[in-house]
Amino acid sequence: MNRFEEALECYDSAIQKNPENADYILGKAEILKKMNRFVEALQNYDSAIQKNPENADYYNNKAITLISMYSYEEALEYYDSAFQKNPEKAEYYNCKAIALDNMNRFEEALIKNDSAIQKNLLNSEYLNRKVSSERSFCQQQYQLVFQDFDFGSIQQTKYYVN
């Protein structure tokens, strides 16, 4: 039996003894996520949220799992719930920026990057995330500018320049 399986057994035992403790359920969800058992993890996040709907971390952690499953739109909803519960936690804004980047919604990601940085100026990860979003945004804009550009017309004009 590996360490994750042992941890699951411990959480199951703790949950059985105290089924109302949402933190135990959250812990089990985190282990299941690490084991790539995402559907089971989501079920446990839902259970933890049901038992303690005011804990913003539960919504954030569920959103992170949804991103692992490429369910970006649904993840955004859970990030918004996390913001409503705790609008001061920079990590939530950074995580939502990552989801938006993955969806090629770079302008929105930059706004969330700025929010994360404003809430925690000392975290270099948030600055790096913003640089990454800016680079992706610039590349996207570059592609949009040149996708309809007729390069053939430039080649034809060189014959008239002489």
Coordinates of C-alpha atoms in Angstrom, one line a residue:
M1 CA 0.0 0.0 0.0
N2 CA 1.4 3.4 -0.9
R3 CA 1.4 6.6 1.1
F4 CA -1.7 8.0 -0.6
E5 CA -3.7 4.9 0.1
E6 CA -2.6 5.1 3.7
A7 CA -3.6 8.7 3.9
L8 CA -7.0 7.9 2.4
E9 CA -7.6 5.2 5.0
C10 CA -6.6 7.7 7.8
Y11 CA -9.0 10.3 6.4
D12 CA -11.8 7.8 6.0
S13 CA -11.3 6.8 9.6
A14 CA -11.3 10.4 10.8
I15 CA -14.4 11.2 8.7
Q16 CA -16.2 8.1 10.1
K17 CA -15.5 9.3 13.7
N18 CA -16.4 13.0 12.9
P19 CA -18.5 13.2 9.8
E20 CA -19.2 16.9 10.3
N21 CA -15.6 17.9 10.1
A22 CA -15.3 19.5 6.7
D23 CA -11.5 19.8 7.0
Y24 CA -11.1 16.0 7.0
I25 CA -13.3 15.8 3.9
L26 CA -11.1 18.5 2.3
G27 CA -8.0 16.5 3.2
K28 CA -9.4 13.4 1.5
A29 CA -10.3 15.4 -1.6
E30 CA -6.7 16.7 -1.8
I31 CA -5.3 13.2 -1.6
L32 CA -7.7 12.0 -4.3
K33 CA -6.7 14.9 -6.5
K34 CA -3.0 14.0 -6.1
M35 CA -3.9 10.5 -7.1
N36 CA -5.6 11.9 -10.3
R37 CA -8.9 10.6 -9.0
F38 CA -10.6 13.8 -9.9
V39 CA -14.2 12.8 -10.0
E40 CA -14.0 11.4 -6.4
A41 CA -12.1 14.5 -5.4
L42 CA -14.8 16.8 -6.7
Q43 CA -17.4 14.8 -4.8
N44 CA -15.5 15.3 -1.6
Y45 CA -15.0 19.0 -2.3
D46 CA -18.8 19.3 -2.8
S47 CA -19.3 17.5 0.6
A48 CA -16.9 19.8 2.3
I49 CA -18.5 22.9 0.8
Q50 CA -21.9 21.6 1.9
K51 CA -20.7 21.2 5.5
N52 CA -18.9 24.6 5.6
P53 CA -20.1 26.8 2.7
E54 CA -18.2 29.9 4.1
N55 CA -14.7 28.5 3.6
A56 CA -13.3 30.1 0.5
D57 CA -10.4 27.7 0.2
Y58 CA -12.8 24.8 -0.5
Y59 CA -14.1 26.6 -3.6
N60 CA -10.6 27.5 -4.7
N61 CA -9.4 23.9 -4.3
K62 CA -12.3 22.6 -6.2
A63 CA -11.6 25.1 -9.0
I64 CA -8.0 23.9 -9.2
T65 CA -9.2 20.4 -9.6
L66 CA -11.6 21.4 -12.3
I67 CA -8.7 23.0 -14.2
S68 CA -6.8 19.7 -14.0
M69 CA -9.8 18.3 -15.8
Y70 CA -9.8 21.1 -18.3
S71 CA -13.2 22.3 -17.1
Y72 CA -12.2 25.9 -17.2
E73 CA -15.6 27.6 -17.4
E74 CA -16.9 25.7 -14.3
A75 CA -13.6 26.5 -12.5
L76 CA -14.1 30.2 -13.1
E77 CA -17.5 30.0 -11.3
Y78 CA -15.8 28.4 -8.2
Y79 CA -13.1 31.1 -8.3
D80 CA -15.8 33.7 -8.2
S81 CA -17.4 32.0 -5.2
A82 CA -14.0 32.0 -3.5
F83 CA -13.7 35.8 -4.2
Q84 CA -17.1 36.4 -2.7
K85 CA -16.2 34.5 0.5
N86 CA -12.7 36.1 0.8
P87 CA -11.9 38.9 -1.6
E88 CA -8.6 39.7 0.0
K89 CA -6.7 36.4 -0.8
A90 CA -4.3 37.0 -3.6
E91 CA -3.9 33.3 -4.4
Y92 CA -7.5 33.1 -5.7
Y93 CA -6.9 35.9 -8.2
N94 CA -3.6 34.3 -9.4
C95 CA -5.3 30.9 -9.8
K96 CA -8.1 32.5 -11.8
A97 CA -5.5 34.2 -14.0
I98 CA -4.0 30.9 -14.8
A99 CA -7.4 29.5 -15.8
L100 CA -8.0 32.5 -18.0
D101 CA -4.6 32.1 -19.6
N102 CA -5.4 28.5 -20.4
M103 CA -8.6 29.7 -22.1
N104 CA -6.6 32.3 -24.2
R105 CA -8.5 35.1 -22.4
F106 CA -5.4 37.1 -21.7
E107 CA -6.9 40.5 -21.2
E108 CA -9.0 39.2 -18.4
A109 CA -6.0 37.3 -17.0
L110 CA -4.0 40.5 -16.8
I111 CA -6.8 42.1 -14.7
K112 CA -6.7 39.2 -12.3
N113 CA -2.9 39.3 -12.3
D114 CA -3.0 42.9 -11.3
S115 CA -5.5 42.1 -8.5
A116 CA -3.2 39.4 -7.1
I117 CA -0.2 41.7 -7.2
Q118 CA -2.1 44.5 -5.5
K119 CA -3.1 42.2 -2.7
N120 CA 0.4 40.7 -2.3
L121 CA 3.2 42.9 -3.7
L122 CA 5.9 40.6 -2.4
N123 CA 5.0 37.4 -4.2
S124 CA 7.2 37.1 -7.3
E125 CA 5.1 34.3 -8.6
Y126 CA 2.3 36.8 -9.3
L127 CA 4.7 39.1 -11.1
N128 CA 6.0 36.2 -13.2
R129 CA 2.4 35.2 -14.0
K130 CA 1.6 38.7 -15.2
V131 CA 4.7 38.7 -17.5
S132 CA 3.6 35.4 -18.9
S133 CA 0.1 36.7 -19.5
E134 CA 1.4 39.9 -21.1
R135 CA 3.6 37.9 -23.5
S136 CA 0.8 35.6 -24.5
F137 CA -1.5 38.6 -25.0
C138 CA 1.1 40.3 -27.3
Q139 CA 1.5 37.1 -29.3
Q140 CA -2.3 36.8 -29.6
Q141 CA -2.5 40.4 -30.8
Y142 CA 0.3 39.9 -33.3
Q143 CA -1.4 36.9 -34.7
L144 CA -4.7 38.8 -35.1
V145 CA -3.0 41.6 -36.9
F146 CA -1.2 39.4 -39.4
Q147 CA -3.8 36.7 -39.9
D148 CA -5.7 38.7 -42.6
F149 CA -2.6 40.5 -43.9
D150 CA -1.9 39.9 -47.6
F151 CA 1.8 39.2 -47.8
G152 CA 1.4 38.7 -51.6
S153 CA 0.8 42.4 -52.0
I154 CA 4.1 43.2 -50.4
Q155 CA 6.0 40.9 -52.7
Q156 CA 4.3 42.5 -55.7
T157 CA 5.2 46.0 -54.7
K158 CA 8.9 45.3 -54.8
Y159 CA 8.7 45.2 -58.6
Y160 CA 7.4 48.7 -58.6
V161 CA 9.9 50.2 -56.2
N162 CA 12.9 50.1 -58.6

